[in-house]
Coordinates of C-alpha atoms in Angstrom, one line a residue:
Chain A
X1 CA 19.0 -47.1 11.3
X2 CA 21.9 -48.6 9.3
X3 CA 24.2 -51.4 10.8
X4 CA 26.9 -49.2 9.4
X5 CA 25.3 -46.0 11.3
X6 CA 25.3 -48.6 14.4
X7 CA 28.9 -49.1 13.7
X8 CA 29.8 -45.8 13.3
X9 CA 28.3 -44.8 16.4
X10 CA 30.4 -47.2 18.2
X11 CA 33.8 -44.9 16.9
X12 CA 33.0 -42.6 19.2
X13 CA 33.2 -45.1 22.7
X14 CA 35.2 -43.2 25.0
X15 CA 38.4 -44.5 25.6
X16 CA 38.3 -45.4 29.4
X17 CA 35.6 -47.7 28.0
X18 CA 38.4 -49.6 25.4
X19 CA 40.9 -48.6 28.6
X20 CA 39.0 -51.0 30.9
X21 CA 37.8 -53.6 28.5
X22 CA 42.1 -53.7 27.3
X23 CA 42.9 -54.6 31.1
X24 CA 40.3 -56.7 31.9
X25 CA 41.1 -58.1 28.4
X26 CA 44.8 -58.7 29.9
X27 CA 43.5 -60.3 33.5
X28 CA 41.4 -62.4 31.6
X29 CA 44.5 -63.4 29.0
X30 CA 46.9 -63.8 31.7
X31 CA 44.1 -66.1 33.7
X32 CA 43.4 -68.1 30.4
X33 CA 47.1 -69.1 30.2
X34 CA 47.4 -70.5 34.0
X35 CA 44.7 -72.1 33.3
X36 CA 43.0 -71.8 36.6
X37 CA 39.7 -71.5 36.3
X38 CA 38.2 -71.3 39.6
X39 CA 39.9 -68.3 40.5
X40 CA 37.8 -66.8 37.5
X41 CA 35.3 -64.7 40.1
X42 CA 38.3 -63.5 41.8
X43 CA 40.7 -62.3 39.0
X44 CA 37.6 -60.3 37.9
X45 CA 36.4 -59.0 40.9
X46 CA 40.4 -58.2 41.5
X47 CA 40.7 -56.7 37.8
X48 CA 37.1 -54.5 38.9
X49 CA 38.6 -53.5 42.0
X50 CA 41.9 -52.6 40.1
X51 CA 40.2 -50.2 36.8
X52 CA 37.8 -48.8 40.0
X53 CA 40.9 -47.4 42.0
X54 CA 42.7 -46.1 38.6
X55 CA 39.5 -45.1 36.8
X56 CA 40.0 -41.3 36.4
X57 CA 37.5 -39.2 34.2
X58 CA 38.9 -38.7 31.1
X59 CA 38.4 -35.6 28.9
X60 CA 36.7 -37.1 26.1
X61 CA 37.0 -35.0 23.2
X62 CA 41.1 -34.8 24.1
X63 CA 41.8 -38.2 24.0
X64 CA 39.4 -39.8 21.5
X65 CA 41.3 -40.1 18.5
X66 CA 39.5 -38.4 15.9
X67 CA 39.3 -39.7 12.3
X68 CA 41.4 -36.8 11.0
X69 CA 44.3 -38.4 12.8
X70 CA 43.8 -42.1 11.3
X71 CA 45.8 -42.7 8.1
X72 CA 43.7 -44.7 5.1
X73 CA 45.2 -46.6 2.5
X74 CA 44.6 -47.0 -0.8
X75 CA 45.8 -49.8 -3.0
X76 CA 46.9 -49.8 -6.3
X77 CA 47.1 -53.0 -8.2
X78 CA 49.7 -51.7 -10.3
X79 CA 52.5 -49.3 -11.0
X80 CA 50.6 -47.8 -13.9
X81 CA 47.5 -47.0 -11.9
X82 CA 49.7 -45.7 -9.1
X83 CA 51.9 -43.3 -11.4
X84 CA 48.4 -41.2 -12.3
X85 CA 48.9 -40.3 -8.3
X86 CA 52.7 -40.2 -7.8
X87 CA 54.4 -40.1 -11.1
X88 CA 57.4 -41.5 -10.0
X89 CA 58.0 -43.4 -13.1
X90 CA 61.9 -43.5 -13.5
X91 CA 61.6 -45.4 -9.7
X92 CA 59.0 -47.9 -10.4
X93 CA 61.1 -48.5 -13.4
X94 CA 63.9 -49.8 -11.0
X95 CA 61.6 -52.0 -8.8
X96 CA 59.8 -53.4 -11.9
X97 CA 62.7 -55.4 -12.7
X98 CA 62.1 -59.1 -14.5
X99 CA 62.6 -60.8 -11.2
X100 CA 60.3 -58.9 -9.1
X101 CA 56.7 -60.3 -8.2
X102 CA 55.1 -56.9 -6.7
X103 CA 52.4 -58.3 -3.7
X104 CA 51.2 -54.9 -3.0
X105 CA 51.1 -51.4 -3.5
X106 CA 49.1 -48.9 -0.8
X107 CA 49.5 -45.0 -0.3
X108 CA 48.5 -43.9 2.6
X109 CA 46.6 -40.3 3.3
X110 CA 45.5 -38.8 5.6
X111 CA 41.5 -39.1 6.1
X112 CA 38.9 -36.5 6.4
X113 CA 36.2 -36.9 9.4
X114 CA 34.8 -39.9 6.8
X115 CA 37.4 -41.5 6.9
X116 CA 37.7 -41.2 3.4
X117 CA 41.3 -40.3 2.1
X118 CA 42.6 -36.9 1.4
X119 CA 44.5 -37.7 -2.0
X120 CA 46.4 -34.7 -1.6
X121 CA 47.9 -35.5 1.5
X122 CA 49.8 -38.7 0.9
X123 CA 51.4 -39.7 4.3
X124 CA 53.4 -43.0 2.8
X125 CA 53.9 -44.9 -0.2
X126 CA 54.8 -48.9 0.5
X127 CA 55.4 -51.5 -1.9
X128 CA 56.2 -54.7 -0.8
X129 CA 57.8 -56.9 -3.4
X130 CA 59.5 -60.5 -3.4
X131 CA 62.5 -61.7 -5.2
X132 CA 62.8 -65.4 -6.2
X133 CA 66.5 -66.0 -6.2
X134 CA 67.8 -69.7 -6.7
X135 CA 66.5 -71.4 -3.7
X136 CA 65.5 -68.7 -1.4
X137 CA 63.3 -65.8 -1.2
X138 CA 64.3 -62.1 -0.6
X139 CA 60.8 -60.1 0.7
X140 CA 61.5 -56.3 0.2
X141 CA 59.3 -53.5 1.0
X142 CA 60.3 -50.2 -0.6
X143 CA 58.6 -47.0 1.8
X144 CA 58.6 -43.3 0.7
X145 CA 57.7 -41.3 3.9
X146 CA 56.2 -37.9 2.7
X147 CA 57.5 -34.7 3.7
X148 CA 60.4 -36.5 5.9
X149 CA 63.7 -34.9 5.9
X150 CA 65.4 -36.4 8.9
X151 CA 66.4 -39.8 8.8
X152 CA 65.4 -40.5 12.6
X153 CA 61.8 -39.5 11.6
X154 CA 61.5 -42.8 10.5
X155 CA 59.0 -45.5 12.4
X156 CA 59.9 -48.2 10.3
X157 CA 60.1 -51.3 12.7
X158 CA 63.1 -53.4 11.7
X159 CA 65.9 -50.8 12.2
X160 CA 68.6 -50.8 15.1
X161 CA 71.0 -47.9 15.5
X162 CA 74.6 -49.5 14.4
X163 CA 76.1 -46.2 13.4
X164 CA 76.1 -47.7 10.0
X165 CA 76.6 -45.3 7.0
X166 CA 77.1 -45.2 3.6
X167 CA 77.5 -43.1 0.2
X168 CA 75.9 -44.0 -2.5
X169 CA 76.3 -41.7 -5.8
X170 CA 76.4 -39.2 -3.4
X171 CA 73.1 -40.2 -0.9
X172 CA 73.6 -40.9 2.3
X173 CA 72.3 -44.1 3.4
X174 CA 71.9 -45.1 6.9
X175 CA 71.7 -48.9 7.3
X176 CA 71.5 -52.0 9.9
X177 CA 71.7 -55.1 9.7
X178 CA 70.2 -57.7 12.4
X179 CA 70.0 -61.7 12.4
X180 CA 66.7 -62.4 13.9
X181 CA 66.8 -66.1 12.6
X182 CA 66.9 -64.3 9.2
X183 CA 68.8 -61.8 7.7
X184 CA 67.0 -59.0 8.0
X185 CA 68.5 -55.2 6.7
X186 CA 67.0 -51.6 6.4
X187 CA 68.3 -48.6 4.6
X188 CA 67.4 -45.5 5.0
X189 CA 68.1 -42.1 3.8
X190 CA 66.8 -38.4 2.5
X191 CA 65.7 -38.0 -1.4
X192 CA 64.0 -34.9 -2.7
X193 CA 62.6 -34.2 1.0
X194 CA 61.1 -37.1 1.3
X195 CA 62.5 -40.4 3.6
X196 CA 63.1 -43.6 1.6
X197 CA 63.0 -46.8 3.8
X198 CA 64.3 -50.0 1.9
X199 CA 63.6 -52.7 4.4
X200 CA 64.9 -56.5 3.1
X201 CA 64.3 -59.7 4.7
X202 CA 66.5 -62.3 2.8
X203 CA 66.1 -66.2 2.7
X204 CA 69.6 -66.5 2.2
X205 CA 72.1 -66.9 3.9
X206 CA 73.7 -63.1 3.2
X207 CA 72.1 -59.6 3.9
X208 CA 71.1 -58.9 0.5
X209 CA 70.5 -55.1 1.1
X210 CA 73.0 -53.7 -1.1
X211 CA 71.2 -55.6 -3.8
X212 CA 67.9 -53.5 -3.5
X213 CA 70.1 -50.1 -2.6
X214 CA 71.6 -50.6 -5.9
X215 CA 68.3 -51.0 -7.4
X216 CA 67.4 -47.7 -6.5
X217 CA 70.3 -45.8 -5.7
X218 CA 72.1 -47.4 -8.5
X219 CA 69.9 -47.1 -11.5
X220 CA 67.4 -44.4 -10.8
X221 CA 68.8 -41.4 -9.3
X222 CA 72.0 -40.4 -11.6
X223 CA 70.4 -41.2 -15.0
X224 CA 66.9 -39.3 -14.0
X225 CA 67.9 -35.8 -15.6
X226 CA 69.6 -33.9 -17.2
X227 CA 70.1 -30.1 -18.5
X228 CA 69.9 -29.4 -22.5
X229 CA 71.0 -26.1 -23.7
X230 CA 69.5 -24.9 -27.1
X231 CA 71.1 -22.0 -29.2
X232 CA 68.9 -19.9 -31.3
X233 CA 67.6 -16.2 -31.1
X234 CA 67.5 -16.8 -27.8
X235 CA 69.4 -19.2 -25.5
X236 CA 67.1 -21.7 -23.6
X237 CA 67.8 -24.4 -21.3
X238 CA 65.6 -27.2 -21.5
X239 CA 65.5 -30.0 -18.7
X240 CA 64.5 -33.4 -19.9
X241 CA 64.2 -36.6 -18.1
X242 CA 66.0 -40.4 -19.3
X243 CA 62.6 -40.7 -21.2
X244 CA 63.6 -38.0 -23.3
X245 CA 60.1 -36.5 -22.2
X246 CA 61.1 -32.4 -21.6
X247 CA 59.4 -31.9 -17.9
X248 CA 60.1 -28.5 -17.6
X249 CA 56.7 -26.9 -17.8
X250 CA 57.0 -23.7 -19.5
X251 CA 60.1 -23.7 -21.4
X252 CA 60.5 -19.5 -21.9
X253 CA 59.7 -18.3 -18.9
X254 CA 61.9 -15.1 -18.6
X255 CA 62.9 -14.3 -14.9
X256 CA 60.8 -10.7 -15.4
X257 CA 57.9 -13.1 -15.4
X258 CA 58.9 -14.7 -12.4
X259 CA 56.7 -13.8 -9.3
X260 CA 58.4 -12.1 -6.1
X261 CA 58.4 -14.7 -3.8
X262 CA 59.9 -17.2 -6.6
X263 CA 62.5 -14.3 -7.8
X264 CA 63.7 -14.6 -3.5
X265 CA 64.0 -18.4 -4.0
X266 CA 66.2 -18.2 -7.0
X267 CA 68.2 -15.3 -5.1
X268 CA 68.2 -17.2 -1.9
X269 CA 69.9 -20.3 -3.4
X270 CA 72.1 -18.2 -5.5
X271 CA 73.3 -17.5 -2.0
X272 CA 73.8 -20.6 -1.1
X273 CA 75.5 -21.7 -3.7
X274 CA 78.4 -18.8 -2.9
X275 CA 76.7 -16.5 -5.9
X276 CA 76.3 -13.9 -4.1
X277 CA 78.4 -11.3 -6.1
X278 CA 76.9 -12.7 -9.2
X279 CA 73.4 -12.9 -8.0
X280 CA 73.9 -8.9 -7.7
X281 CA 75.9 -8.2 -11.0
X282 CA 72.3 -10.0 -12.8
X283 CA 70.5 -7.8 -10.5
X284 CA 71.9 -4.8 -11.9
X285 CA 71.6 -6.5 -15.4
X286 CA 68.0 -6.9 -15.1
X287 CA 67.7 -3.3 -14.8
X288 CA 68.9 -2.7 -17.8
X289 CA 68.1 -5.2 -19.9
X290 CA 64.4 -6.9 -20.5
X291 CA 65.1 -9.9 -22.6
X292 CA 67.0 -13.3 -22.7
X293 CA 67.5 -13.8 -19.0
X294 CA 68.3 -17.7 -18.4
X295 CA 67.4 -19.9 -15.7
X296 CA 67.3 -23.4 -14.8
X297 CA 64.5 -25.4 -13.5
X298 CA 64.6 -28.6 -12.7
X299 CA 60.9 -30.9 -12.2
X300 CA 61.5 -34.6 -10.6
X301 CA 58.9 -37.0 -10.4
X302 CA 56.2 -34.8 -11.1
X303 CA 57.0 -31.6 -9.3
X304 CA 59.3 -28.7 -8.9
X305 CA 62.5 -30.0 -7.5
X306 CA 63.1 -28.8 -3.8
X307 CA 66.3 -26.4 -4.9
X308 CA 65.0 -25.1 -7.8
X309 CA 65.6 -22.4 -10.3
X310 CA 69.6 -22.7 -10.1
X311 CA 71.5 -20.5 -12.3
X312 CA 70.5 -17.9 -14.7
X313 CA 72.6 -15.5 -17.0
X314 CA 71.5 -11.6 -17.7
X315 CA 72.0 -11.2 -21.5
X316 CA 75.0 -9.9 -22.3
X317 CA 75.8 -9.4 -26.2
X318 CA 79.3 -8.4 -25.6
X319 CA 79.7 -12.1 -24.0
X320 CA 77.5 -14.2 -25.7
X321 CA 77.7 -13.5 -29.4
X322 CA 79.5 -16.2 -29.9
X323 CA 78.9 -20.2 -30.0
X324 CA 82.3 -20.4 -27.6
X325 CA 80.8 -17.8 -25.5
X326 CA 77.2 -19.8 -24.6
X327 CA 80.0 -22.9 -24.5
X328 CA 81.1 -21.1 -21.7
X329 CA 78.5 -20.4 -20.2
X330 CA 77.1 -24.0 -20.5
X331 CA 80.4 -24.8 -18.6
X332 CA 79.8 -22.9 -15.6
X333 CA 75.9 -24.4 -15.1
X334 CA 77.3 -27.4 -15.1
X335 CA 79.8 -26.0 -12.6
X336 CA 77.1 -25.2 -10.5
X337 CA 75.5 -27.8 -10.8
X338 CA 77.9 -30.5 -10.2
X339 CA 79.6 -28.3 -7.0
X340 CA 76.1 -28.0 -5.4
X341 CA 75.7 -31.4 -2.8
X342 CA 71.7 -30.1 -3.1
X343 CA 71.5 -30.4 -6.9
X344 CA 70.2 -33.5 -8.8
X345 CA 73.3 -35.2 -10.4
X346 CA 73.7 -34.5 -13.8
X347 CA 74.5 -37.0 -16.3
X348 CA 78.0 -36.3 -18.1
X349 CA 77.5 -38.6 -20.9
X350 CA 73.7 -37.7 -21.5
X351 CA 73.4 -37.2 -25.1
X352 CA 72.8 -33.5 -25.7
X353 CA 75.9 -32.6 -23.3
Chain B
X1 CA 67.7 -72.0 25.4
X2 CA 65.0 -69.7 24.7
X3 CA 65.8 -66.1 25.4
X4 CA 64.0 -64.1 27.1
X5 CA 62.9 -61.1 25.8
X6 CA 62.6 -58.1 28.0
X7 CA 59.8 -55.5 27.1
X8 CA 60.1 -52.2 27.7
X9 CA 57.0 -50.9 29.8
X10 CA 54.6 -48.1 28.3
X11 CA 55.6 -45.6 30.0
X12 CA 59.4 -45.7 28.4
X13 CA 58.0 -46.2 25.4
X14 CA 55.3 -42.9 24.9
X15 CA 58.6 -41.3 26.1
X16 CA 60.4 -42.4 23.1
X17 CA 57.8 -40.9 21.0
X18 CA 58.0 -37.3 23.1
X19 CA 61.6 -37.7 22.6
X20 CA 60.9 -38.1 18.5
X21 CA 63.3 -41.3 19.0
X22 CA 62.3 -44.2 16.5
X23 CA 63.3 -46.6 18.7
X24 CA 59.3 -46.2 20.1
X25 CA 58.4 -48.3 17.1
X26 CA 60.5 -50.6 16.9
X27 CA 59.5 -51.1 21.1
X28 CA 56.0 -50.8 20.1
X29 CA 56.2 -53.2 17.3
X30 CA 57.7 -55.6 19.7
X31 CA 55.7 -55.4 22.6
X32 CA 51.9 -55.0 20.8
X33 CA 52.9 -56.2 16.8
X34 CA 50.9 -59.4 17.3
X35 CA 48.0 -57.6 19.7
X36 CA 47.4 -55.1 16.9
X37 CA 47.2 -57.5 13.9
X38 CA 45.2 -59.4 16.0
X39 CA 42.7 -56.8 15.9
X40 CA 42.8 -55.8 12.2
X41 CA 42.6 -59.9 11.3
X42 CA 39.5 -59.8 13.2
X43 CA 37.7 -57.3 10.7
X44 CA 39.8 -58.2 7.6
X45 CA 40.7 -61.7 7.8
X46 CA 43.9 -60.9 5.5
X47 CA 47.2 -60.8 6.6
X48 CA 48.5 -58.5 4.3
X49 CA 46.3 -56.0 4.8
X50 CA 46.5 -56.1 8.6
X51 CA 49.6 -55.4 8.3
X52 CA 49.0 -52.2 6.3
X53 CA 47.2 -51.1 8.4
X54 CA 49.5 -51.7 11.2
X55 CA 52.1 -50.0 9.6
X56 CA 49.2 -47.2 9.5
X57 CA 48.8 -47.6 13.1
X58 CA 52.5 -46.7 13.7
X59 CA 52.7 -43.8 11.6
X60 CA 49.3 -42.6 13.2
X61 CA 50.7 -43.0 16.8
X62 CA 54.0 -41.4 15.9
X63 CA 52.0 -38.2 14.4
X64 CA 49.4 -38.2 17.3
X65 CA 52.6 -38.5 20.3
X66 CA 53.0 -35.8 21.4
X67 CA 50.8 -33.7 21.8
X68 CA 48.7 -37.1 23.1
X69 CA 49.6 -38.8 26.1
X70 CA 48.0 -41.6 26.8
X71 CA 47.5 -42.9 29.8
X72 CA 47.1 -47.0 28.5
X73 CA 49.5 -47.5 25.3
X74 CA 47.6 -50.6 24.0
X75 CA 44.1 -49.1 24.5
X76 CA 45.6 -46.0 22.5
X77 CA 46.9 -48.6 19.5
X78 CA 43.7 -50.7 19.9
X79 CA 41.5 -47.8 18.6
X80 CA 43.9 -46.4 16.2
X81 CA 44.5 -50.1 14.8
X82 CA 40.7 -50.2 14.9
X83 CA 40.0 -47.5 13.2
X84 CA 42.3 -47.8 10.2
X85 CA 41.3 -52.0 10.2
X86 CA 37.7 -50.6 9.6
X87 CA 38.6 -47.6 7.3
X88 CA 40.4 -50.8 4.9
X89 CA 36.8 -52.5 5.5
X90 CA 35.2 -49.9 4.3
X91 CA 36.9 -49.1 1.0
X92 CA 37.1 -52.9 0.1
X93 CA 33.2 -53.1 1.8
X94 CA 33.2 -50.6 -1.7
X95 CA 34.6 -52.6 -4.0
X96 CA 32.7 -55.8 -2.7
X97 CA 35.8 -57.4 -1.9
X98 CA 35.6 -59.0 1.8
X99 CA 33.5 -61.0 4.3
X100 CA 35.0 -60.9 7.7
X101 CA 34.0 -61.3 11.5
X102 CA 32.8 -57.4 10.8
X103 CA 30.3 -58.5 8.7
X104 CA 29.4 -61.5 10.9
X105 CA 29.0 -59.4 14.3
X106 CA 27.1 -57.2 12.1
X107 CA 24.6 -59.4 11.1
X108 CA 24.0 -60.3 14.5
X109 CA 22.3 -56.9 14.9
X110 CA 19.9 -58.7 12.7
X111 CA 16.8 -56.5 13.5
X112 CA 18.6 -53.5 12.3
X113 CA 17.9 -52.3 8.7
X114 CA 19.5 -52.4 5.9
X115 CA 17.5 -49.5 4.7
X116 CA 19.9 -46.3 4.1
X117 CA 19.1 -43.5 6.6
X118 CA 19.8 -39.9 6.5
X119 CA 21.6 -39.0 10.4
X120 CA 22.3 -34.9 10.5
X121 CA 25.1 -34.5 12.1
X122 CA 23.2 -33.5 15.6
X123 CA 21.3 -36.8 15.5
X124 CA 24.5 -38.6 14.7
X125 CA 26.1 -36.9 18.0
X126 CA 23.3 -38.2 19.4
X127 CA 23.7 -41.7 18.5
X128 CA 26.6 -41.8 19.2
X129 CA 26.1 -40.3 22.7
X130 CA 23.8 -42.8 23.7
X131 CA 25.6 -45.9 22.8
X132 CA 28.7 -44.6 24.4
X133 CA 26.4 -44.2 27.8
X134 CA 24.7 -47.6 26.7
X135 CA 27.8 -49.2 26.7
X136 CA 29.1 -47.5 30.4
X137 CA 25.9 -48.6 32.1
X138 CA 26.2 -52.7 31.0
X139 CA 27.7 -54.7 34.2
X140 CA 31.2 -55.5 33.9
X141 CA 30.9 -58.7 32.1
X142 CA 28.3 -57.4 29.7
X143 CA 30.4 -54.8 28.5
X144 CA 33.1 -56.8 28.0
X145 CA 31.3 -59.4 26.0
X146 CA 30.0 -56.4 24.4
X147 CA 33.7 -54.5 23.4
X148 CA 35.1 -58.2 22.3
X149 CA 32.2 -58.8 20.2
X150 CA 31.0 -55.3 18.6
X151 CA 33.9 -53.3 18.9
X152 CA 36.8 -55.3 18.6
X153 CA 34.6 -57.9 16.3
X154 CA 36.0 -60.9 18.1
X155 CA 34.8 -64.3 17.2
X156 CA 32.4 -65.8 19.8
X157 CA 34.4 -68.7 20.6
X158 CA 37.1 -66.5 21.5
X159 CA 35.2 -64.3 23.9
X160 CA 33.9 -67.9 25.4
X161 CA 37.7 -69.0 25.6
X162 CA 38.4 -65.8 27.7
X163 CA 35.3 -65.9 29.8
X164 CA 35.8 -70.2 30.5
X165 CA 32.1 -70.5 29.4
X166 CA 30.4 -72.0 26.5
X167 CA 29.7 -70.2 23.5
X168 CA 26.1 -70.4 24.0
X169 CA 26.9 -68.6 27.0
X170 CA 28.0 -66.3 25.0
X171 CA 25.2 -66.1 22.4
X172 CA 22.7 -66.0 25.1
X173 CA 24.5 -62.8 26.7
X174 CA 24.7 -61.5 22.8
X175 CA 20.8 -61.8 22.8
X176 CA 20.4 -60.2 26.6
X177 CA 22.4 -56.7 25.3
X178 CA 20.6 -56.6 21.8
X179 CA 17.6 -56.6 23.8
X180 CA 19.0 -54.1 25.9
X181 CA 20.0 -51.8 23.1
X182 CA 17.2 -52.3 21.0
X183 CA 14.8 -51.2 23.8
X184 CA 17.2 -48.3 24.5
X185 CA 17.6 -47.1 20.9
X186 CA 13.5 -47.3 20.5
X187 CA 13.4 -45.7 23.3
X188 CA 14.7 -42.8 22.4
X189 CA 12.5 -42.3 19.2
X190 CA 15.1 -44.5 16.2
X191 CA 14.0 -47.1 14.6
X192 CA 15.6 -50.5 14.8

């Protein structure tokens, strides 16, 4: 037998075991500091007497945490290695900044009954990076909590409710700000379903959270896409990120070749979005009509944006023949776009608008 | 003067996880921050990634509360800090990275092999069954010098600070239960 395989076996010791040793652990602690040891025997045989009287039989297999439910992380040793996982390259780009000395990158998973990590399940991405200003240091550690859409969901140590709020290019960041001997901030707020935690601890002698907020809110968000319409036979929107790189995976993909459950999506948020009466009048359009349908995607860091598939146009000849027509038309998807609080901000002086 | 800081007790705190209120972190992190990493410096001997893997511990212990309850807090965080300390062990363990008090309580269990065995899954249940009634039927002080030292990797003169003995004491206690365990584990047909 292994010493590992002896190690592993030792996982699986129940917890009333761990339960007892942790309070005999505490007597013992508590002992050690009053320094009195001749009452040893009896704080023992009082801490015995103590687990005996609470010692209830557990259910083993319902409290035994099983390996499923234990998070690993994996470390990156740089930005480039971690973008072949999360290719959130527009915001490592903001964090990368001359200044910043990255410490440490780890993604959490979750873990399969190895413990090994299930790389499709990321749980949380920190980075923790430090900022040598003129004679202090600012430590920052940038979270992304997966699949988070509430700000409260966050377990972040370091945040106190103040009731502090505020917009920036139209996020919602809820903030505090405590002096525990240094000046320590956290924002927080909801990006693309996922919860961003920005948590600063500044040598200086101001809270320097607006500094890294900025940095992220500032920079990365408003420039990250935008929309490109292109007129030939056919009129096609094209979505392109700052890096000029067109994310938008399939380029011609006409709504008939959307499946159902997508076509819902696209007619669900056309409801949202108080299109209703046009959601129906390209309805009926579709019926008639199998070519040149338009539609809008949009792809952020790496996958389909969360309110996707936006507007989209039945071909009409009467009202598109002309260049000042499709002009039109590009008017009201950026309508759309720019009146929907859900939509990723569009840049109005990106070059091909 | 120094203020005192009140804690808030266990039981106010696993409700502040069944109320999905993130104030049970920040009440966890204050009551058991320097207990857990602690634990995890024990088997990793690096601060940074102790505190990883507390920061795993948290977001473990707000996914498992609710539906768990548990009845001690800090023994619930103590295996969950455990577990993720020794799931960072292993991965560096893979890249050859670390030494650490892991590898040094390990090497105590000198007679063991280093040979790689092949465990089904039944004779790994096994295993792990009879340590787990190996461990319950060591007298009090046994166990506990058992826990500090194999489970929680402590270093010996730790467990000797806690017990007020020496930490020959301790080794000669160390020797008593490998004894124990080795006898036990032959005699149930592995090989040690």
């Amino acid at each position: 037998m292994t010493r590992e395989r002896f190690f592993d076996a030792l996982d699986a010791i129940d917890i009333d075991i761990v339960e007892d040793f942790v309070l005999t652990d505490n007597a013992l602690e508590k002992r050690s500091e009053h320094k009195k040891p001749k009452y040893l025997k009896w704080t023992a045989l009082a801490a015995c007497l103590v687990l005996v009287v609470c010692f209830v039989p557990f259910i083993k297999n319902i409290f035994t945490p099983s390996h499923g439910s234990s998070p690993v992380t994996v470390r990156y040793s740089s930005f480039e290695e971690l973008s072949v996982v999360l290719p959130y390259n527009n915001f490592y780009k903001a964090l990368d900044s001359e200044n910043a000395n990255t410490v440490s990158i780890g993604m959490s998973y979750a873990s399969d009954k190895d413990g090994n990590a299930i790389t499709t399940q990321p749980l949380q991405l920190k980075i923790r990076q430090t900022y040598e200003c003129e004679n202090y240091t600012d430590t920052v550690d940038f979270y992304i909590i997966f699949g988070k859409t509430d700000v409260n969901e966050s377990y972040i140590a370091g945040y106190e409710e103040q009731g502090l709020t505020k917009e920036i290019n139209g996020v919602t960041v809820h903030y505090s700000m405590i002096d525990d001997g240094a000046k320590h901030a956290q924002g927080k707020f909801i990006y693309e379903g996922n919860l961003y935690v920005v948590d600063v601890l500044s040598g200086g002698s101001e809270y320097a959270l607006d500094v890294y907020l900025e940095k992220v809110l500032g920079d990365w968000l408003p420039d990250d896409f935008y929309v490109k319409f292109v007129i030939d036979e056919t009129y096609y929107c094209y979505v392109y990120n700052t890096d000029l790189k067109r994310v938008m995976i399939n380029d011609s993909v006409r709504l008939f070749d959307v499946d159902r459950e997508t076509l819902e999506k696209i007619y669900k948020k056309a409801s949202e979005c108080n299109m209703l009466e046009y959601e129906h009048s390209v309805r009926n359009k579709m019926n008639k009509s199998t070519e040149s349908v338009y539609r809008v995607t949009l792809y952020a860091h790496g996958r389909q944006y969360v309110s996707t598939a936006y507007g989209f146009l039945a071909w009409d000849e009467e009202f598109y023949k002309t260049d000042s027509d499709f002009a039109s038309f590009v008017d009201f998807m950026k309508e759309i776009m720019y009146s929907t609080p859900e939509f990723i901000r569009l840049d109005p002086n990106a070059p091909h608008f | 003067m120094k203020q005192e800081t009140v804690l808030m007790s266990d039981e106010a705190i696993v409700e502040l996880y069944f109320k999905r209120d993130e104030r049970a972190i920040s009440e966890t992190d204050r009551k058991y921050k320097s207990y857990l990493l602690t634990i995890a410096d024990n088997i990793l001997h690096n601060r940074l990634d102790s505190e990883e893997c507390l920061n795993d511990t948290y977001i473990g212990t707000w996914n498992a509360i609710p539906p768990e309850r548990p009845r001690i807090l800090q023994a619930f965080l103590a295996v969950i800090m455990r577990r993720c300390a020794i799931n960072r062990y292993k991965s560096d363990r893979r890249e050859k990275r670390i030494p650490s008090e892991l590898v040094d309580s390990l090497s105590e269990i000198g007679e063991f092999s280093d040979e790689e065995d092949i465990l089904t899954e039944l004779q790994a249940e096994d295993l792990r069954r009879l340590i787990n009634d190996f461990v319950s039927s060591l007298p009090k002080r046994r166990r506990y010098v058992f826990m500090s030292r194999y489970y929680f990797s402590r270093p010996i003169s730790e467990v000797a600070r806690l017990l007020a003995c020496s930490e020959s004491t301790v080794h000669k206690e160390i020797a008593k239960i490998k004894k124990e365990l080795k006898e036990k584990l032959e005699g149930e047909g592995y090989t040690v």
